[in-house]
PDB file of C-alpha atoms and ligand atoms in Angstrom:
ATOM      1  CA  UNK K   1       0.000   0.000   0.000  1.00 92.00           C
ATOM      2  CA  UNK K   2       1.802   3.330  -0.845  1.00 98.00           C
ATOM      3  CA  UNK K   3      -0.281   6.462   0.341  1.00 98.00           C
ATOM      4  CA  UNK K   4       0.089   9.818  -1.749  1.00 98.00           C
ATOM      5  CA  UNK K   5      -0.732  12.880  -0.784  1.00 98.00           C
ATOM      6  CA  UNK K   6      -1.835  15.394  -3.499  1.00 98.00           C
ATOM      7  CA  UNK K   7      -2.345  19.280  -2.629  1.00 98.00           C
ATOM      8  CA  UNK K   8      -3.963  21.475  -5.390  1.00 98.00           C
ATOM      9  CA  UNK K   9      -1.956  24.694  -5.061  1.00 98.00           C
ATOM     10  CA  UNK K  10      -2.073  25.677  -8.596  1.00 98.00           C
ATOM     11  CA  UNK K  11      -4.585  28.514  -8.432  1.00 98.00           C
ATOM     12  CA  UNK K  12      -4.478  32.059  -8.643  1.00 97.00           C
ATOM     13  CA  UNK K  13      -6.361  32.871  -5.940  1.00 97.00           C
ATOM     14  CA  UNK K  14      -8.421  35.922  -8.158  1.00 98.00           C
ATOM     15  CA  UNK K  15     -11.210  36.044  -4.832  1.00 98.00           C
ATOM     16  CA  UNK K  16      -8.119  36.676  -2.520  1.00 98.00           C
ATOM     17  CA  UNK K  17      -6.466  39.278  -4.613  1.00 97.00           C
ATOM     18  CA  UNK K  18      -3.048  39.149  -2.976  1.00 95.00           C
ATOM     19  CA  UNK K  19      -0.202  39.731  -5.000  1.00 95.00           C
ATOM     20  CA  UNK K  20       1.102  35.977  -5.135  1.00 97.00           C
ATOM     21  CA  UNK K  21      -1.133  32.796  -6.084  1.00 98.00           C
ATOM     22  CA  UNK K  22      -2.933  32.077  -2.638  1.00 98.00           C
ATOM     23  CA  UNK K  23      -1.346  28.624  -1.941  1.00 98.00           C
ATOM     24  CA  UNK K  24       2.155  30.631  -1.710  1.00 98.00           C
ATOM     25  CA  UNK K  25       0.207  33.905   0.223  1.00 98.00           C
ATOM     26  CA  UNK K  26       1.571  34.389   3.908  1.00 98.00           C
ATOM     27  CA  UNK K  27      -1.041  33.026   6.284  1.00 98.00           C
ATOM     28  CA  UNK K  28      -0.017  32.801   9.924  1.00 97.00           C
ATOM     29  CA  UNK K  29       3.329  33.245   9.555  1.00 97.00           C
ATOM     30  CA  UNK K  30       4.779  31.228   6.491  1.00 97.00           C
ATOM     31  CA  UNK K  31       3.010  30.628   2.795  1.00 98.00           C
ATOM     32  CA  UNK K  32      -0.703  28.598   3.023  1.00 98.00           C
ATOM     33  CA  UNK K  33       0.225  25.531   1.582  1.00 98.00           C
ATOM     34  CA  UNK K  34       3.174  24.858   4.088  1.00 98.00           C
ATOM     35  CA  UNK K  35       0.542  24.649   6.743  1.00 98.00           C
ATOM     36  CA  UNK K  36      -1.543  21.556   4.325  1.00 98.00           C
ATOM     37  CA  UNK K  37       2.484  19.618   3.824  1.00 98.00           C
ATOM     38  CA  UNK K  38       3.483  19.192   7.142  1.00 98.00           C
ATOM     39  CA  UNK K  39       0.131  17.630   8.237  1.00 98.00           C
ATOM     40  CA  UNK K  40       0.126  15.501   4.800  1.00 98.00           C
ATOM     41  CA  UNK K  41       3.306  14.930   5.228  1.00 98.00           C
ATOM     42  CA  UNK K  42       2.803  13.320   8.541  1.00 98.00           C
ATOM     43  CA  UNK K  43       0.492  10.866   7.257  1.00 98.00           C
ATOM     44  CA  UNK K  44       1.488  10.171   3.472  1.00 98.00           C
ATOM     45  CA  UNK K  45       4.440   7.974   2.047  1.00 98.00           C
ATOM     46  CA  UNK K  46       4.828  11.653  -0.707  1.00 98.00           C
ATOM     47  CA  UNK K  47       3.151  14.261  -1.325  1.00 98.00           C
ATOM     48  CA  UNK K  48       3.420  16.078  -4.845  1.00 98.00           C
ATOM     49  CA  UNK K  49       1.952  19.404  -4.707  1.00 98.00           C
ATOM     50  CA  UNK K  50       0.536  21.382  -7.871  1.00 98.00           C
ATOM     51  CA  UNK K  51       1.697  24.703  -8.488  1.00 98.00           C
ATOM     52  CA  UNK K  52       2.233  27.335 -11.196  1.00 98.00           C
ATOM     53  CA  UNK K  53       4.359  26.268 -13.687  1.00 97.00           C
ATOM     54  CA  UNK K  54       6.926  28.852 -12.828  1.00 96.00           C
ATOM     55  CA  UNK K  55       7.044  27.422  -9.143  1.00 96.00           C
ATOM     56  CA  UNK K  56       7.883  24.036  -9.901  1.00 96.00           C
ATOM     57  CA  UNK K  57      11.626  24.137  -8.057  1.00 90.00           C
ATOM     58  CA  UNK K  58      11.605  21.552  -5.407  1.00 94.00           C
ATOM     59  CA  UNK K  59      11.322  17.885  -5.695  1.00 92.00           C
ATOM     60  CA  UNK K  60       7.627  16.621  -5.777  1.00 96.00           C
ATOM     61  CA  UNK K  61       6.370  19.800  -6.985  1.00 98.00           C
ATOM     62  CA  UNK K  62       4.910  19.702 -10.452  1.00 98.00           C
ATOM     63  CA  UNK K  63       2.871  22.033 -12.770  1.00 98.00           C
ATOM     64  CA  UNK K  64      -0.781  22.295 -12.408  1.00 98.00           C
ATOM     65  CA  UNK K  65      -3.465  22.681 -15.074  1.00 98.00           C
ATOM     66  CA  UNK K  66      -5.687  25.296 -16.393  1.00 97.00           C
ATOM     67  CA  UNK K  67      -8.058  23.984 -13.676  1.00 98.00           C
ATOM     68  CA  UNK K  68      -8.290  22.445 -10.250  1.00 98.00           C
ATOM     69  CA  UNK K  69      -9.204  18.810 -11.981  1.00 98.00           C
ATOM     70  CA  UNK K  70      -6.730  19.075 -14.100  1.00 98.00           C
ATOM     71  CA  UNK K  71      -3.987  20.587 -11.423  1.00 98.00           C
ATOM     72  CA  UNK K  72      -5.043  16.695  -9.166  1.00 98.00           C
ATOM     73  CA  UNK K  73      -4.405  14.641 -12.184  1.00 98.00           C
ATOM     74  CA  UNK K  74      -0.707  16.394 -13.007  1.00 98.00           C
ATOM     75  CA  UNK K  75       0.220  14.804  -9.121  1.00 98.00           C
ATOM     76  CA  UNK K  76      -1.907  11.769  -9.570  1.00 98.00           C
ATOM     77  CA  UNK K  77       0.225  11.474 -12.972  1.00 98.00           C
ATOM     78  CA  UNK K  78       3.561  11.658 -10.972  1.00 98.00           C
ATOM     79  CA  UNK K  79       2.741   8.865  -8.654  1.00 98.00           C
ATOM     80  CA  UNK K  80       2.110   5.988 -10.629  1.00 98.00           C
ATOM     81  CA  UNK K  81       2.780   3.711  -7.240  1.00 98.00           C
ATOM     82  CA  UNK K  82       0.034   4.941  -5.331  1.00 98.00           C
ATOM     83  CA  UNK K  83      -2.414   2.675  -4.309  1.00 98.00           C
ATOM     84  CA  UNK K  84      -4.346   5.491  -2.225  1.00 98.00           C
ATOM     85  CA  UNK K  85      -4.358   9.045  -2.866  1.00 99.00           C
ATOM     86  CA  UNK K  86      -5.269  12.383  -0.184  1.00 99.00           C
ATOM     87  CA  UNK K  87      -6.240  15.341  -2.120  1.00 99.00           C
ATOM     88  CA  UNK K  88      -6.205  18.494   0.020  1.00 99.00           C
ATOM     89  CA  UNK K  89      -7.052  22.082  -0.749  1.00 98.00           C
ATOM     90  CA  UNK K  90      -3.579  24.155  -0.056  1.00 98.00           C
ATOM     91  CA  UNK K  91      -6.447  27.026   0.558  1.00 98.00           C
ATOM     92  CA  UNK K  92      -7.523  24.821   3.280  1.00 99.00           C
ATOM     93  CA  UNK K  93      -4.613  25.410   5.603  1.00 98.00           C
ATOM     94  CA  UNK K  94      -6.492  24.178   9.036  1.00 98.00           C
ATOM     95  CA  UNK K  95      -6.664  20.634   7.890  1.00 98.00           C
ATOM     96  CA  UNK K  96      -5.627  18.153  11.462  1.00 98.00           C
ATOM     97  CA  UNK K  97      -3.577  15.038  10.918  1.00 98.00           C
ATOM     98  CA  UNK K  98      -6.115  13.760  12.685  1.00 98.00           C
ATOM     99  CA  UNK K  99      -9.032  14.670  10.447  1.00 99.00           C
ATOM    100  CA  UNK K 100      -6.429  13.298   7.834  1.00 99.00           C
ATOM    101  CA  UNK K 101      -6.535   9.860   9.494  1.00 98.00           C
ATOM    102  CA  UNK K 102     -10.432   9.019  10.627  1.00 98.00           C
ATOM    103  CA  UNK K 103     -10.799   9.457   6.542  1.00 98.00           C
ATOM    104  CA  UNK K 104      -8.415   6.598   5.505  1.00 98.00           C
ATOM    105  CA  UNK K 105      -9.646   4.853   8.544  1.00 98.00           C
ATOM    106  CA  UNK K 106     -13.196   4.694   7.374  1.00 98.00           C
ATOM    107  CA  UNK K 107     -12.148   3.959   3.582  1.00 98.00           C
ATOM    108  CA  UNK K 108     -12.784   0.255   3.741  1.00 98.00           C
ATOM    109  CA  UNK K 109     -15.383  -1.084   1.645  1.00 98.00           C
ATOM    110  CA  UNK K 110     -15.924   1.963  -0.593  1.00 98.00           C
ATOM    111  CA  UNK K 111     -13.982   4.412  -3.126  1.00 98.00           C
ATOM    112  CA  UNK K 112     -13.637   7.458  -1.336  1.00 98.00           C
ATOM    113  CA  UNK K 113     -14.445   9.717   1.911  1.00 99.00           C
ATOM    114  CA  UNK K 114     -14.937  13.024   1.577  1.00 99.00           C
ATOM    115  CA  UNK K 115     -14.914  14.995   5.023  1.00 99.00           C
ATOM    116  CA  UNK K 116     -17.822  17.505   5.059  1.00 98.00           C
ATOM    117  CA  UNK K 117     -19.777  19.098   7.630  1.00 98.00           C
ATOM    118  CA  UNK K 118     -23.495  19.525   7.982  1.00 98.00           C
ATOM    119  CA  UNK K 119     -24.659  23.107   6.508  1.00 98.00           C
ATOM    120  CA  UNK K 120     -26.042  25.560   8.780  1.00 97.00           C
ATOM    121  CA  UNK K 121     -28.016  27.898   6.397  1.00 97.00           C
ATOM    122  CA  UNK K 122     -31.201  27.289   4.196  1.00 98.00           C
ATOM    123  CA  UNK K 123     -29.808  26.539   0.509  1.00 98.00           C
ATOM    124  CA  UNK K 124     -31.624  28.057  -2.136  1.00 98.00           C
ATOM    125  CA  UNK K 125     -31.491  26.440  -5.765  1.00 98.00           C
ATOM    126  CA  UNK K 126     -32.099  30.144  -7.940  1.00 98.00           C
ATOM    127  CA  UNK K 127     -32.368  30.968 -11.721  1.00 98.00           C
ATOM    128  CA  UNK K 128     -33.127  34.563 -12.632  1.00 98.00           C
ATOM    129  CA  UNK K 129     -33.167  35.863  -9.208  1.00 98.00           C
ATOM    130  CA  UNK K 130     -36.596  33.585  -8.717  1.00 98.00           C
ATOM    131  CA  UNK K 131     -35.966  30.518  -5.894  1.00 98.00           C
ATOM    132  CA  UNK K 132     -36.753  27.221  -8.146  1.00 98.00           C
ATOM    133  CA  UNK K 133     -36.117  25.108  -5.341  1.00 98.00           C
ATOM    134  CA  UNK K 134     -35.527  24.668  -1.448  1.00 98.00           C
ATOM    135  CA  UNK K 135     -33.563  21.181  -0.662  1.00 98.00           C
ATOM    136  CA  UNK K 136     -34.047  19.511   2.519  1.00 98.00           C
ATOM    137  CA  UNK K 137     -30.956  21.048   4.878  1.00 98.00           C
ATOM    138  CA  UNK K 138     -31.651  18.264   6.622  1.00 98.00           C
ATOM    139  CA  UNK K 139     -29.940  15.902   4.276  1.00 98.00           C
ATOM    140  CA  UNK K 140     -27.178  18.875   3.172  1.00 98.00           C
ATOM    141  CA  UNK K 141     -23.579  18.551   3.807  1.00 98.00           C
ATOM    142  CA  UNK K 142     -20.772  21.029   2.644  1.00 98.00           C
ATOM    143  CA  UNK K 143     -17.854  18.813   1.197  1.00 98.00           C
ATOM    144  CA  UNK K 144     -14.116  20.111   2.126  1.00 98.00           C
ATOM    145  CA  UNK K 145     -10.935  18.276   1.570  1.00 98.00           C
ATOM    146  CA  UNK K 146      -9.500  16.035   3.016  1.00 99.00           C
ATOM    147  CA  UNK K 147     -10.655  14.056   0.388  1.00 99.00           C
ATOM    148  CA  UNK K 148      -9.044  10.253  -0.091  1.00 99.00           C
ATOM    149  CA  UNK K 149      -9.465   7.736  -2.184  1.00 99.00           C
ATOM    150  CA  UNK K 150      -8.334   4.262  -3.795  1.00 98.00           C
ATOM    151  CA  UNK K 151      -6.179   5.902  -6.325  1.00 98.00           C
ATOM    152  CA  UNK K 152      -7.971   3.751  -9.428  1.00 98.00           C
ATOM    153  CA  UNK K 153     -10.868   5.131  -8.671  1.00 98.00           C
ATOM    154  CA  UNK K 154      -9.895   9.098  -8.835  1.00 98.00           C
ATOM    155  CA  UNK K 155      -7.412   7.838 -11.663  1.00 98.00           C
ATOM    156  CA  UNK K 156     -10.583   6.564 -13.539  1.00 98.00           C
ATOM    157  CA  UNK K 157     -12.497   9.962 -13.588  1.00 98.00           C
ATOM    158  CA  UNK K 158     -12.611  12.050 -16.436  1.00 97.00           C
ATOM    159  CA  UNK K 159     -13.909  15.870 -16.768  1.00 97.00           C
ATOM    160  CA  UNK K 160     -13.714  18.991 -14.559  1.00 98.00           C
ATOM    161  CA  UNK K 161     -15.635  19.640 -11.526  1.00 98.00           C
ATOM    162  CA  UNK K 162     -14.898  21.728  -8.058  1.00 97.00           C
ATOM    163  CA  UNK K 163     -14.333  18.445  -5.749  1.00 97.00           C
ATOM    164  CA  UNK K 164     -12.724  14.854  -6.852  1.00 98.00           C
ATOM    165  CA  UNK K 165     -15.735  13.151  -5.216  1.00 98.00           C
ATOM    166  CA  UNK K 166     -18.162  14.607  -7.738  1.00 98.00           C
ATOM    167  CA  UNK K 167     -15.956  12.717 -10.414  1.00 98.00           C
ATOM    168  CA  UNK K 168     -15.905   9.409  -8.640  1.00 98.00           C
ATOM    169  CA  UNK K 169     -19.524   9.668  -8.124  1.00 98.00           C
ATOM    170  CA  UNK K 170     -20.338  10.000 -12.154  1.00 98.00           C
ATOM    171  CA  UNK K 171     -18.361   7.090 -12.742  1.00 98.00           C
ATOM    172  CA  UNK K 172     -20.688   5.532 -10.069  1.00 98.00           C
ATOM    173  CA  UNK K 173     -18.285   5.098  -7.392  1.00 98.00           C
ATOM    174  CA  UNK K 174     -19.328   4.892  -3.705  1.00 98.00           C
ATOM    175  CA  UNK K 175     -18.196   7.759  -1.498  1.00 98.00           C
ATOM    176  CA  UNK K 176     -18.778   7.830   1.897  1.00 99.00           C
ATOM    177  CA  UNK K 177     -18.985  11.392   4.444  1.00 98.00           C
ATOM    178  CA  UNK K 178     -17.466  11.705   7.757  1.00 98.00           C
ATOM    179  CA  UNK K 179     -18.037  14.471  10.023  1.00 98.00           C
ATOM    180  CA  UNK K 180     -15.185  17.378   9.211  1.00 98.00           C
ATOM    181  CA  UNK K 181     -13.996  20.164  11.291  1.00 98.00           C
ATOM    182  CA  UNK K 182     -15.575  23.495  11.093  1.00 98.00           C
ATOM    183  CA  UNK K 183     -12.416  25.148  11.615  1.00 98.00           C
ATOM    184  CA  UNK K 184     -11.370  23.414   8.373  1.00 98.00           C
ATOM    185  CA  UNK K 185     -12.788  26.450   6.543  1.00 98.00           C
ATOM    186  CA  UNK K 186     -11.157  27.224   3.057  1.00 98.00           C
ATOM    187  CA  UNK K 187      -9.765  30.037   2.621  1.00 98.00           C
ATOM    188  CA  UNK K 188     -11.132  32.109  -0.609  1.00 98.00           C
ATOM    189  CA  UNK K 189     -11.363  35.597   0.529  1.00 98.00           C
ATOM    190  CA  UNK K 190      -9.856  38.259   2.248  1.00 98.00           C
ATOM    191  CA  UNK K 191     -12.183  38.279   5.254  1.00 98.00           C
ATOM    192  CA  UNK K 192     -11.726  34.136   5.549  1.00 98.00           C
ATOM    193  CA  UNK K 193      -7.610  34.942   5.430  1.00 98.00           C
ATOM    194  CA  UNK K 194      -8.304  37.328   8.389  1.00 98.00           C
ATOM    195  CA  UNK K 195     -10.156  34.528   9.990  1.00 98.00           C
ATOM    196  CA  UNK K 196      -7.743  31.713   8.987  1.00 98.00           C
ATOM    197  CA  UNK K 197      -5.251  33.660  10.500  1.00 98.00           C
ATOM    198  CA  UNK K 198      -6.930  33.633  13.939  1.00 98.00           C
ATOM    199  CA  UNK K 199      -7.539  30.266  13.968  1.00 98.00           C
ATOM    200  CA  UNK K 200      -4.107  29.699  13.035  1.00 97.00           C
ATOM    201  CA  UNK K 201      -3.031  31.443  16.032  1.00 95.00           C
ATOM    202  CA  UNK K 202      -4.412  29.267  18.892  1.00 86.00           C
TER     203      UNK K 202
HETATM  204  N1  CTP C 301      -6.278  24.970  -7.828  1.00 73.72           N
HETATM  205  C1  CTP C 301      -5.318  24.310  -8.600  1.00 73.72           C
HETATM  206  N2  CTP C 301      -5.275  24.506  -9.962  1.00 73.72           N
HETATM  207  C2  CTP C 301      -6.160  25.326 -10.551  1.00 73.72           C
HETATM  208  C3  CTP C 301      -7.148  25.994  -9.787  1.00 73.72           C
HETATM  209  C4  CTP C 301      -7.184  25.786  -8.419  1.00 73.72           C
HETATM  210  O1  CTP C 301      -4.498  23.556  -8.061  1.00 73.72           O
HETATM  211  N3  CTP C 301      -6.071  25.511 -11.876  1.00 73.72           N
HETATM  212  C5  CTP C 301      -6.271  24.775  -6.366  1.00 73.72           C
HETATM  213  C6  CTP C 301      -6.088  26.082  -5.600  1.00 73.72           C
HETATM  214  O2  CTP C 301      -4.693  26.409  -5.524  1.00 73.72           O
HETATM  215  C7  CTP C 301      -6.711  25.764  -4.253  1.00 73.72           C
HETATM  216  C8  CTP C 301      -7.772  24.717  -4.592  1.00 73.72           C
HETATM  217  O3  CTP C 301      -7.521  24.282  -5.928  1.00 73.72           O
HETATM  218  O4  CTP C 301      -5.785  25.237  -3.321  1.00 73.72           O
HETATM  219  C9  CTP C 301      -9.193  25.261  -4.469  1.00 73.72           C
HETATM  220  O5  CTP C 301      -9.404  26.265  -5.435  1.00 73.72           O
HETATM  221  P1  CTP C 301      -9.846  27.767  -5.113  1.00 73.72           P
HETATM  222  O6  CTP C 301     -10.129  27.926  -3.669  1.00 73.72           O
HETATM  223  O7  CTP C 301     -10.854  28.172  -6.122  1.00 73.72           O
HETATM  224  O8  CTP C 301      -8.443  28.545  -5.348  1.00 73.72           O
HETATM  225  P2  CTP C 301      -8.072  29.531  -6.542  1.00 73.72           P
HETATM  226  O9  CTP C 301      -8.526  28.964  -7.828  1.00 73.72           O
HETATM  227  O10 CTP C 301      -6.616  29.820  -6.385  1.00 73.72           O
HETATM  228  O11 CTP C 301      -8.891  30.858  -6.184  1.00 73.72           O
HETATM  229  P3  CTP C 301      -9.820  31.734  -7.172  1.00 73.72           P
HETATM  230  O12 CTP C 301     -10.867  30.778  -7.709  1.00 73.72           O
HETATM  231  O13 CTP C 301     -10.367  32.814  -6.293  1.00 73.72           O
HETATM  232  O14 CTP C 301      -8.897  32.257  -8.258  1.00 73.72           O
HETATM  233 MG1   MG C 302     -10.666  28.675  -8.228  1.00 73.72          MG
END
């Protein structure tokens, strides 16, 4: 069994507006996606990490793609041993090696666990500013990385979406939730650095 961790770090981080891509943005200290590589690294037999192409210095770093799918199959591409894969978010810096763990431990018997946590607010499904639909909260859950999986699985998707699960769903491949951490929050805009950067501090 050879684990692999794989941290999307590729964007540009447009919603953040710093001055560097967000992954490489100071947050508490040192750039975001150090914070994600010490807790993967803890855990993983690698980790490749996908950055801009003009980042690509250190070992295990390669380029990422045009878009977050295509940035997870660049480091799924450069691990060709990996039996199980953890993709996590570099813009999800409060990620716990224990958070980390409870998802491989519950991967027996499916494809993938995604950890999510239960959403607080009503969801409204809108098309020209008229509500077309209110789903159940009840049954809602808002996915976040860590997200792991038996790497044929996520190796077998094809297409883009904005989390790996939805891609081993389509191909009809189970994927089971655990509870996440709030604190887990990802960070995407200025006000959620501010708060990262409190949480980062206790
Ligand atoms: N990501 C990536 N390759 C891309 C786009 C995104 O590796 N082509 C990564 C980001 O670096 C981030 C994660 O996917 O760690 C989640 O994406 P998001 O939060 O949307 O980050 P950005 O795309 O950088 O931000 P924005 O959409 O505001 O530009
Ligand atoms: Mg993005």
């Amino acid at each position: 069994m050879s684990v692999v961790g794989i941290i999307p770090a590729a964007g540009a981080g447009e919603r953040l507006g710093a001055e560097v891509p967000k992954a490489f943005a100071v947050l508490g200290g040192r750039p975001m996606v150090e914070w994600s590589l010490d807790v993967l690294r803890e855990v993983c037999d690698r980790v490749i990490v996908a950055v801009p192409p003009n980042r690509v210095e250190p070992p295990d770093f390669v380029a990422g793609g045009a878009t977050r799918s295509e940035s997870v199959r660049n480091a799924l591409d450069a691990a060709p041993e990996a039996t199980i894969a953890v993709v996590h978010d570099a813009a999800r810096p409060l990620v716990t090696v224990e958070l980390v763990r409870r998802c491989l431990d519950a991967l027996e018997g499916v494809d993938g666990v995604i950890a999510a946590v239960r959403v607080t607010d009503t969801v409204k499904e809108v098309e020209d500013s008229l509500v077309v639909h209110t789903p159940d909260r009840g049954r809602l859950w808002a996915a976040q990385t860590p997200q792991v999986f038996r790497a044929e699985a996520l190796r077998a998707t094809v297409g883009e979406a904005t989390d790996d699960a939805s891609l081993v769903e389509a191909m009809g491949g189970r994927v089971r939730v655990i509870e996440g951490i709030r604190e887990n929050i990802k960070v995407t805009t200025p006000l959620d650095a501010r708060v990262a950067e409190m949480l980062l501090a206790h």
